[in-house]
Coordinates of C-alpha atoms and ligand atoms in Angstrom, one line a residue:
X1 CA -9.3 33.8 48.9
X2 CA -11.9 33.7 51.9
X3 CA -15.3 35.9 51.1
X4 CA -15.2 36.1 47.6
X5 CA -15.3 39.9 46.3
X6 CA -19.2 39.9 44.8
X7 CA -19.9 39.0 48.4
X8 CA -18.0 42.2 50.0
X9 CA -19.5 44.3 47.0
X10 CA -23.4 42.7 47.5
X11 CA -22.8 43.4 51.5
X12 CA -20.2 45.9 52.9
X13 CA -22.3 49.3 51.4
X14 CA -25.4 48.0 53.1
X15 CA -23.9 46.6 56.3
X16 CA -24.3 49.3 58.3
X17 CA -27.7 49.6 57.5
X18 CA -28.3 45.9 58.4
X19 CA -26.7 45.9 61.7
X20 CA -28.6 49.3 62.6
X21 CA -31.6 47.4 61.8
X22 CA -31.0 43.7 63.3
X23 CA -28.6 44.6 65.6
X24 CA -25.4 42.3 66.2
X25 CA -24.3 39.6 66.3
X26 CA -25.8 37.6 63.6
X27 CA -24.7 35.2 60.7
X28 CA -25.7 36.3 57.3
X29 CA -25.9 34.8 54.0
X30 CA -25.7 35.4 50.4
X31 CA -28.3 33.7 48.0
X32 CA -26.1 34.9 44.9
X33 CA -22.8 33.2 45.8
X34 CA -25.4 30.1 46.7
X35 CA -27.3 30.1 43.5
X36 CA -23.6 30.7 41.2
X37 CA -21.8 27.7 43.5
X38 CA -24.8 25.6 42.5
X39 CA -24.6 25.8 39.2
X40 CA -20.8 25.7 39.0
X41 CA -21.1 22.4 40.6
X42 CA -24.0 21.2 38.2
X43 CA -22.0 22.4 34.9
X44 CA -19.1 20.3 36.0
X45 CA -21.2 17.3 36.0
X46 CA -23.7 17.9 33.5
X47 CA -22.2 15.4 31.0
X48 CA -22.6 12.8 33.6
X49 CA -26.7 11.9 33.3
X50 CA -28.4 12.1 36.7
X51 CA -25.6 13.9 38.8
X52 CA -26.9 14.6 41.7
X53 CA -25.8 17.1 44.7
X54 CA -27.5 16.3 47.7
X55 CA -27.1 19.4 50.3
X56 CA -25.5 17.8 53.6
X57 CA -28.3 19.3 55.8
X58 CA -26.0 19.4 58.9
X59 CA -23.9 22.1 57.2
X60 CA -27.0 25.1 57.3
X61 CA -30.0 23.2 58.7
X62 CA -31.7 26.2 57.9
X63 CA -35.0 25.8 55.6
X64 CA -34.5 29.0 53.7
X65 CA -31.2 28.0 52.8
X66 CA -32.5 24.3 51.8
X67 CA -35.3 25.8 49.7
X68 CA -32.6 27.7 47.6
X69 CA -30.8 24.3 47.1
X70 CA -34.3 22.9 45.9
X71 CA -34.4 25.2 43.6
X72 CA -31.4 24.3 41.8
X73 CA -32.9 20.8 41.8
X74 CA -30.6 19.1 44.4
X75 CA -31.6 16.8 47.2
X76 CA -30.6 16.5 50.6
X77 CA -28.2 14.2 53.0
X78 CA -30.0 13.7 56.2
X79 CA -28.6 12.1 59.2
X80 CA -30.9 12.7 61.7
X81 CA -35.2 12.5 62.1
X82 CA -35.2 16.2 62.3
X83 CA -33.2 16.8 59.4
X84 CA -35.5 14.3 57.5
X85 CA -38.3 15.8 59.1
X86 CA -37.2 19.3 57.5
X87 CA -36.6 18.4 54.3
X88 CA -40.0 16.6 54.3
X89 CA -41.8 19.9 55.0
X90 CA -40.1 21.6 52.2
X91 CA -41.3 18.7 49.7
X92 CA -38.6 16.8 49.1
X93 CA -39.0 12.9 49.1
X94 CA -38.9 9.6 48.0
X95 CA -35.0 9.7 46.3
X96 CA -34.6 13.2 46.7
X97 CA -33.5 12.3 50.1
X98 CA -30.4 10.1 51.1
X99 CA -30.2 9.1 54.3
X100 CA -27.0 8.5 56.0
X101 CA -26.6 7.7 60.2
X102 CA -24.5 6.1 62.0
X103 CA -25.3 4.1 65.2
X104 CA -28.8 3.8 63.9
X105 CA -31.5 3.5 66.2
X106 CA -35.0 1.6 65.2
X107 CA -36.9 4.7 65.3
X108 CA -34.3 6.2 62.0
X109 CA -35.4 3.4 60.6
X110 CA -38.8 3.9 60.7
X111 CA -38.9 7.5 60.2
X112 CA -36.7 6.9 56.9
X113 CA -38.7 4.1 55.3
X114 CA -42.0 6.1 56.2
X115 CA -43.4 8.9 54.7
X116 CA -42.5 8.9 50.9
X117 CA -39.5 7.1 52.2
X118 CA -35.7 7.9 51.1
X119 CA -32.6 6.2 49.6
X120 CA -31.2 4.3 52.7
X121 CA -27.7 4.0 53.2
X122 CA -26.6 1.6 55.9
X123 CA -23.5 2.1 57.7
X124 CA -22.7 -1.4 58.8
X125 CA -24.0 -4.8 58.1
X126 CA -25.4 -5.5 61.5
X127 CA -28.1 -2.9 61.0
X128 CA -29.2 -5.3 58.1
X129 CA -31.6 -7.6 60.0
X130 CA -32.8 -4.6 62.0
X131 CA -34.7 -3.4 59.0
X132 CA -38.1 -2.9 59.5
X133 CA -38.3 -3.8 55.5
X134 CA -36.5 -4.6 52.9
X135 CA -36.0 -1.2 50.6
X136 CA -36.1 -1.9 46.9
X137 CA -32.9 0.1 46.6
X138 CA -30.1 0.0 49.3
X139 CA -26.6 1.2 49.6
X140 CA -23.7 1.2 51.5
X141 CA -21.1 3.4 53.4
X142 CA -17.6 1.9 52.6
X143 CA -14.9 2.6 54.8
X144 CA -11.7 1.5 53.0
X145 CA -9.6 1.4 56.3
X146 CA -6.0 0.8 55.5
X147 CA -6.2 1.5 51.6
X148 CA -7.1 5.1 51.4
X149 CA -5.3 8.0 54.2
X150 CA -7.7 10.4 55.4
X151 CA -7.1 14.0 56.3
X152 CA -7.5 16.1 59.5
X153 CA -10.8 16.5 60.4
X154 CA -11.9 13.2 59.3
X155 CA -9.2 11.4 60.3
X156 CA -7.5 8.2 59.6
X157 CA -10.2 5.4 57.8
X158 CA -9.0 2.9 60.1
X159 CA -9.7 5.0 63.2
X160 CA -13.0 6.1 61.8
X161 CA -16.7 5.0 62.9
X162 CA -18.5 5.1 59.9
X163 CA -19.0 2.6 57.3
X164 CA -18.1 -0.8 56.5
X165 CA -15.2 -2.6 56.1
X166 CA -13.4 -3.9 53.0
X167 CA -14.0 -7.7 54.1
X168 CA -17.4 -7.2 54.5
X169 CA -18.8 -5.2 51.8
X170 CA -19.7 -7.9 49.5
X171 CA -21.6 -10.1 52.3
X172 CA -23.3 -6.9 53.1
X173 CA -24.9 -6.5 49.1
X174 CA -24.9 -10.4 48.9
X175 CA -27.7 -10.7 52.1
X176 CA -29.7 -7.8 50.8
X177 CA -29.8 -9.5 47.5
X178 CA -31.2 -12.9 49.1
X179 CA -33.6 -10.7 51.2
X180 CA -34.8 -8.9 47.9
X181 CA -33.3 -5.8 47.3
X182 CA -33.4 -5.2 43.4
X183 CA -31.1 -1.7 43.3
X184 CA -28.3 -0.5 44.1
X185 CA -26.1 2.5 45.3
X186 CA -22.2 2.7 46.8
X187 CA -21.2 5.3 49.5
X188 CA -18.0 6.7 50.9
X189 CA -17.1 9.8 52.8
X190 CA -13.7 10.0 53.2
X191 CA -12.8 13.7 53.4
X192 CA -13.5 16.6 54.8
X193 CA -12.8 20.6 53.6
X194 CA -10.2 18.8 51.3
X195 CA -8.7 21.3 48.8
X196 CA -6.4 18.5 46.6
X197 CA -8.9 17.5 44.1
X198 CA -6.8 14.5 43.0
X199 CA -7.9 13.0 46.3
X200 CA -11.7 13.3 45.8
X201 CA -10.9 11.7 42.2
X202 CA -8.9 8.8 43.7
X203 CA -12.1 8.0 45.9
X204 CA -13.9 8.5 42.7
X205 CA -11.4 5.7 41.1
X206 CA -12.4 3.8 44.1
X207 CA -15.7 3.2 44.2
X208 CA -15.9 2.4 40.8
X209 CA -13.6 -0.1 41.0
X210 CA -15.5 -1.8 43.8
X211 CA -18.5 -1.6 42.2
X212 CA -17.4 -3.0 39.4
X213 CA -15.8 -5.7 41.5
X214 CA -19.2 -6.5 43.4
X215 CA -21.2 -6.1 40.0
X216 CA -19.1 -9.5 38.9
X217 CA -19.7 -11.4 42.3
X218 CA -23.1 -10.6 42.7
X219 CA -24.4 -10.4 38.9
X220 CA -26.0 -6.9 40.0
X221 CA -25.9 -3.6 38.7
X222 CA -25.1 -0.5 40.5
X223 CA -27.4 2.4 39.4
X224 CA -24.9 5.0 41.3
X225 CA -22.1 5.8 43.0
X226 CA -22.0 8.7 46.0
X227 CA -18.9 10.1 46.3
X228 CA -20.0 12.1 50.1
X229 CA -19.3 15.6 51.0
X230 CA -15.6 16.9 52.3
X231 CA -14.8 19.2 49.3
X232 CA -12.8 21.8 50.7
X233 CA -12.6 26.1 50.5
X234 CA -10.0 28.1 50.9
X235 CA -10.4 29.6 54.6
X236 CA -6.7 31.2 54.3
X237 CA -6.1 34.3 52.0
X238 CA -3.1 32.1 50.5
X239 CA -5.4 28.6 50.1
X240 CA -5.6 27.8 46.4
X241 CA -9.5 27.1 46.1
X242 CA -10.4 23.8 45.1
X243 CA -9.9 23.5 41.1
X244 CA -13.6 22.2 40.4
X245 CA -12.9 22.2 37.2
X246 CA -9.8 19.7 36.8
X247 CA -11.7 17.5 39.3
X248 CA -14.9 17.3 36.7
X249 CA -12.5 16.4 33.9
X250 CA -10.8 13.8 36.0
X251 CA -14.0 12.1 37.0
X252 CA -15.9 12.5 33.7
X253 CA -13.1 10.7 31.9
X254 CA -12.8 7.7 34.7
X255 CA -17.3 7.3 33.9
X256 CA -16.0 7.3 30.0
X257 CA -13.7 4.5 30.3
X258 CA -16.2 2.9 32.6
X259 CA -18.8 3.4 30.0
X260 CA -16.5 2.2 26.9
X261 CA -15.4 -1.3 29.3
X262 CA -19.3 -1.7 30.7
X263 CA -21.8 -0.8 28.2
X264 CA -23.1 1.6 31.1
X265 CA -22.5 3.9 33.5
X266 CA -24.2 4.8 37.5
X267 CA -24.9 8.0 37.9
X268 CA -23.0 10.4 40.1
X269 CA -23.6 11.4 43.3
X270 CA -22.4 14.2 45.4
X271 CA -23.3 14.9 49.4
X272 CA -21.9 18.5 49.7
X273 CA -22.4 21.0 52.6
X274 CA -19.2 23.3 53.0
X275 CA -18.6 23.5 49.3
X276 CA -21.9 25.1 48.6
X277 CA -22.3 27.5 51.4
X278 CA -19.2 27.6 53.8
X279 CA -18.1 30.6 51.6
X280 CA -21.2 32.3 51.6
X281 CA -22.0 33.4 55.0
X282 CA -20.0 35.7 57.3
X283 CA -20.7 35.7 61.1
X284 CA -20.8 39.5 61.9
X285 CA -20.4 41.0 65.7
X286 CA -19.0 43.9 67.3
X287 CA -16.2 45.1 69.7
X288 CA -17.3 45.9 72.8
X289 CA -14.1 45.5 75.2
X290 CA -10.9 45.4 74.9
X291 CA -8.3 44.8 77.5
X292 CA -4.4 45.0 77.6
X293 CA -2.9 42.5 79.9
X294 CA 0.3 40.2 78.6
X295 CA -2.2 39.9 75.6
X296 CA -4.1 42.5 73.7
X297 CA -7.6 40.8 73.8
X298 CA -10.5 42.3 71.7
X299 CA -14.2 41.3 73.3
X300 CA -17.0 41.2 70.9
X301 CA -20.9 40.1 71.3
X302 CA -20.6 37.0 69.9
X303 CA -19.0 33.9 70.8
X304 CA -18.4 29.6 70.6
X305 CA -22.2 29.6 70.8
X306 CA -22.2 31.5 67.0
X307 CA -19.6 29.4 65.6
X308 CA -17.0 26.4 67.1
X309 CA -14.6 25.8 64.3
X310 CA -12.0 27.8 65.7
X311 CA -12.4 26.5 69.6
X312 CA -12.5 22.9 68.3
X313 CA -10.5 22.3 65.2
X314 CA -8.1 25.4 65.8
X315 CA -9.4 26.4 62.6
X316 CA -8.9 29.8 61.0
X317 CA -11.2 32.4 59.8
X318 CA -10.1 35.1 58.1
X319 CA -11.6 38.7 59.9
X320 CA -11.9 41.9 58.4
X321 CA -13.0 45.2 59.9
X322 CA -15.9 47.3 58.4
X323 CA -14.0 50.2 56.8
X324 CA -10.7 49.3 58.1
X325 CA -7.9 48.3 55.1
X326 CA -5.5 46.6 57.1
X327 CA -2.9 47.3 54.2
X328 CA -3.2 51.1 54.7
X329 CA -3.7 51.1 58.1
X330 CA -1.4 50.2 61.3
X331 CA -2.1 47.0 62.3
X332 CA -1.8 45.4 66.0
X333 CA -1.5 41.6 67.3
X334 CA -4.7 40.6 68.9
X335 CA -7.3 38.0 69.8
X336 CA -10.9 38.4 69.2
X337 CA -13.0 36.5 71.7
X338 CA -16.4 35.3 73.3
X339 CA -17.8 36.0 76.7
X340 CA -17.6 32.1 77.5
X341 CA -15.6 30.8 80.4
X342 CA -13.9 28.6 78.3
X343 CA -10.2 29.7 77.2
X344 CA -10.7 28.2 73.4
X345 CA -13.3 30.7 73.0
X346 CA -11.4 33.0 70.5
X347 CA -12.1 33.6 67.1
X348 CA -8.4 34.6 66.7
X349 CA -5.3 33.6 68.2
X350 CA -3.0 36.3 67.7
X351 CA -4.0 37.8 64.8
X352 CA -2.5 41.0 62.9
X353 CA -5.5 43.2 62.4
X354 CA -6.2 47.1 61.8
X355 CA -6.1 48.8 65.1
X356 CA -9.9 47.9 66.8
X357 CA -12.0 50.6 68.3
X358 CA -15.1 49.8 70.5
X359 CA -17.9 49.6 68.6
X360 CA -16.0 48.5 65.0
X361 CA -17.5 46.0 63.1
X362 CA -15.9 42.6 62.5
X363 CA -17.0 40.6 59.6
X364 CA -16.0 36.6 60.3
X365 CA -15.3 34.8 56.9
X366 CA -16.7 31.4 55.9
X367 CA -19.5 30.9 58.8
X368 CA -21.8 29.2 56.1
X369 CA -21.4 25.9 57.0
X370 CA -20.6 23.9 60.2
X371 CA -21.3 27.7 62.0
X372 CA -24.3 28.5 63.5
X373 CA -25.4 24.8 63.1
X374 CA -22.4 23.7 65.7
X375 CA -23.2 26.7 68.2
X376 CA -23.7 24.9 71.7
X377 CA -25.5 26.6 74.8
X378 CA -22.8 25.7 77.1
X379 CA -22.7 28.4 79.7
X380 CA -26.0 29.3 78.9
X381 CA -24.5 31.6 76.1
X382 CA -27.7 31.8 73.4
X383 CA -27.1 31.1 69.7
X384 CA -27.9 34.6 67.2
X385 CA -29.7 35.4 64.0
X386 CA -29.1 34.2 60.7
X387 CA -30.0 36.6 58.0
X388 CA -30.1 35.9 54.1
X389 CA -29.1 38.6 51.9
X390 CA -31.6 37.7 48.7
X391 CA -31.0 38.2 44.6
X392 CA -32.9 42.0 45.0
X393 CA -30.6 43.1 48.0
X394 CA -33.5 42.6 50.5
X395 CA -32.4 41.2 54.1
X396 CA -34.6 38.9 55.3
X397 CA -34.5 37.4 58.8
X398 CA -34.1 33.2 58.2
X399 CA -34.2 32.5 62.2
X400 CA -34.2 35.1 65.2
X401 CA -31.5 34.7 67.9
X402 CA -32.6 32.4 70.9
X403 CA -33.5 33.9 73.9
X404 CA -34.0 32.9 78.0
X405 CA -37.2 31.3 77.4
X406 CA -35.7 28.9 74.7
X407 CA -33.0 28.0 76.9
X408 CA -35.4 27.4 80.2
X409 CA -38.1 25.4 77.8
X410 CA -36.5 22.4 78.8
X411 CA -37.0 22.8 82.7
X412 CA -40.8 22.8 81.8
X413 CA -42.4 19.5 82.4
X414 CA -44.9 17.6 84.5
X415 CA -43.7 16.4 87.4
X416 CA -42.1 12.7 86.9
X417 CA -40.6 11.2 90.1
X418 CA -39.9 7.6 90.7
X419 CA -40.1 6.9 93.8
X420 CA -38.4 3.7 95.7
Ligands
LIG1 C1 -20.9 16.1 57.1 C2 -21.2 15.2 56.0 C3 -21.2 15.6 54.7 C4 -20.9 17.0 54.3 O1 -19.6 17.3 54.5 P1 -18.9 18.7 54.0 O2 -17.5 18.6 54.5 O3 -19.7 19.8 54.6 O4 -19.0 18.7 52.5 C5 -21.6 14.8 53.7 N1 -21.9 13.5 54.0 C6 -21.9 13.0 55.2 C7 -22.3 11.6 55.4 C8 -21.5 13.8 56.3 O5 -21.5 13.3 57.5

């Protein structure tokens, strides 16, 4: 099931309202579902001590959204020196903050280790002597290659960027022992939007069999294992949702027999985005041509710029119709699409909908992660509003659309010619 029901109930009666007062197209999202994903995810774990979700910042890099996952007590998985930057200026620090690049430059580094600092996790061994200092606590991205399959928007482990390999995994911990790193943490990200919870247990399985593997070599203890993001939703009506619940059981009993072999156990750590607010947001624009040619193509105000998913992965979003039950009434073949020049700008290929009128209102499932954060200017097509429905039904505007002067602030500058 895409938008849950208590999200249509909290929003369709006051849609109208919102879009007479905003004005399309804009992304909006639902502190409720936020807040009741949250604390799902944190009663799953709860009998594992020190669970820890750390919001994947790239998913909703938006710092009213981030405040609500502060709330809850969860930290945040930077990647970036503007996502660290954010999460700085909303207080969070020190180990509240993981951060996680690839192809590291020297300046990550030093924006990491400064300021309160983070928990660093290097993604390959050579960025070891790079280190501007040697962190107290340091972990690793592992890529398994060869022993674990990935899944489609990942990919294959062996095909992948991130991480280090198998051979090298225990060098890596063994120089960052000799340079004086007392504490320890293991990484892997291995899915992405995965709905088969087995697989998220089997990593899981994994990593505590490595570091239980590396704690014998090395004499050193690992005070947690991070188990990434990549939990999946159900973006088709007919997706069974991600059972959250086996999954808990599943890894709570692989930390017990860990606990009865080891005398101990690391604590558990989670880097979510999609899980905790793909579901909540909806990407809402309306019709305003259509045209009849050997297609029947529905225009609407928004496009790739709002959200990519479907131009880059093919990936589906369910659509509904403000006040339109496809299952009472007839329904036509259509695609809904963008104002780019780009032929991949549709939102749906073909898709059975209620007959569209100009001016209906189209509600896009699932745009709370990976939507408006992915939106490109290509074409000079501006990115819109994000609004957050809050707890008391207020609508509050999170971040206005861009406009001409955002896209021309670049072509400001002083005047820098070298001449030869
Ligand atoms: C993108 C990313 C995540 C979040 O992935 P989701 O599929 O949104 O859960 C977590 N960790 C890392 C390192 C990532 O790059």
């Amino acid at each position: 099931m895409p938008m849950s029901d208590d999200f249509k109930k909290r929003l369709l009666p006051a849609l109208a309202d919102i879009v007479a007062h905003f004005g399309t197209p804009f992304h909006i999202y639902d502190e409720v579902g936020i807040l009741d994903t949250g604390l799902s995810l944190k009663n799953a774990f709860s009998n594992i001590a020190g669970f820890m979700e750390y919001y994947a910042v790239k998913a909703l890099p938006n710092p009213s959204i981030m405040a609500i996952m502060q709330k809850m007590g969860f930290g945040f998985d930077c990647s970036s020196i503007p996502e660290l930057v954010l999460s700085r200026q909303l207080g969070a620090t020190g180990e509240k903050i993981i951060f996680t690049s690839n192809n590291t430059t020297n300046d990550d580094f030093k924006v990491a280790l400064s300021d309160g600092g983070c928990i660093l996790n290097l993604d390959d061994i050579t960025l070891i002597p790079k280190l501007p200092a040697t962190p107290e606590l340091i972990c690793f991205r592992y890529n398994p290659g060869p022993r674990r399959t990935g899944n489609d928007i990942i990919g294959n482990p062996v095909e992948a960027k991130y991480g280090v390999s198998h051979d090298q995994i225990l060098d890596a911990y063994r120089q960052m022992t000799v340079l004086g790193s007392a504490r320890f943490g293991l990484h892997t990200m291995l899915a992405s939007n995965e709905l088969n919870y087995s697989y998220i247990v089997k990593t899981t399985r994994m990593l505590l069999q490595l570091i239980e593997w590396l704690s014998g070599e090395l004499n050193i203890r690992f005070e947690f294992i991070n188990i990434g993001g990549g939990l999946g939703i159900p973006y088709r009506p007919e997706d069974t949702p991600l059972d959250l619940a086996e999954m808990s059981r599943e890894i709570i009993a692989l930390f017990d027999a860990y606990r009865s072999k080891h005398g101990y156990v690391p604590k558990l750590f989670m880097e979510s985005g999609r899980y905790m607010t793909g579901p909540h947001g909806v990407l809402v624009t309306k019709a305003i041509n259509q045209k009849d040619i050997y297609r029947k193509y529905i225009g609407v105000d928004a496009c790739m710029s709002a959200l990519m998913r479907p131009g880059i992965y093919g990936a589906y979003h369910h659509i509904d119709i403000l006040d339109k039950d496809p299952a009472r009434l007839p329904t036509e073949k259509v695609d809904i699409v963008g104002s780019l020049c780009e032929n991949i700008d549709k939102f749906a290929v073909e898709r059975e909908l209620p007959e569209i009128e100009t001016d209906d209102i189209l509600i896009i499932h699932d745009t709370g992660a990976h939507g408006h954060a992915m939106g490109f200017n290509y074409n000079a097509k501006l990115r819109p509003k994000e609004l957050l429905l809050r707890q008391d039904g207020s609508v509050e505007l999170i971040r206005r659309e861009e406009t001409m002067a955002d896209y021309f602030a670049t072509l400001t500058f002083e005047k820098n010619i070298l001449s030869r």
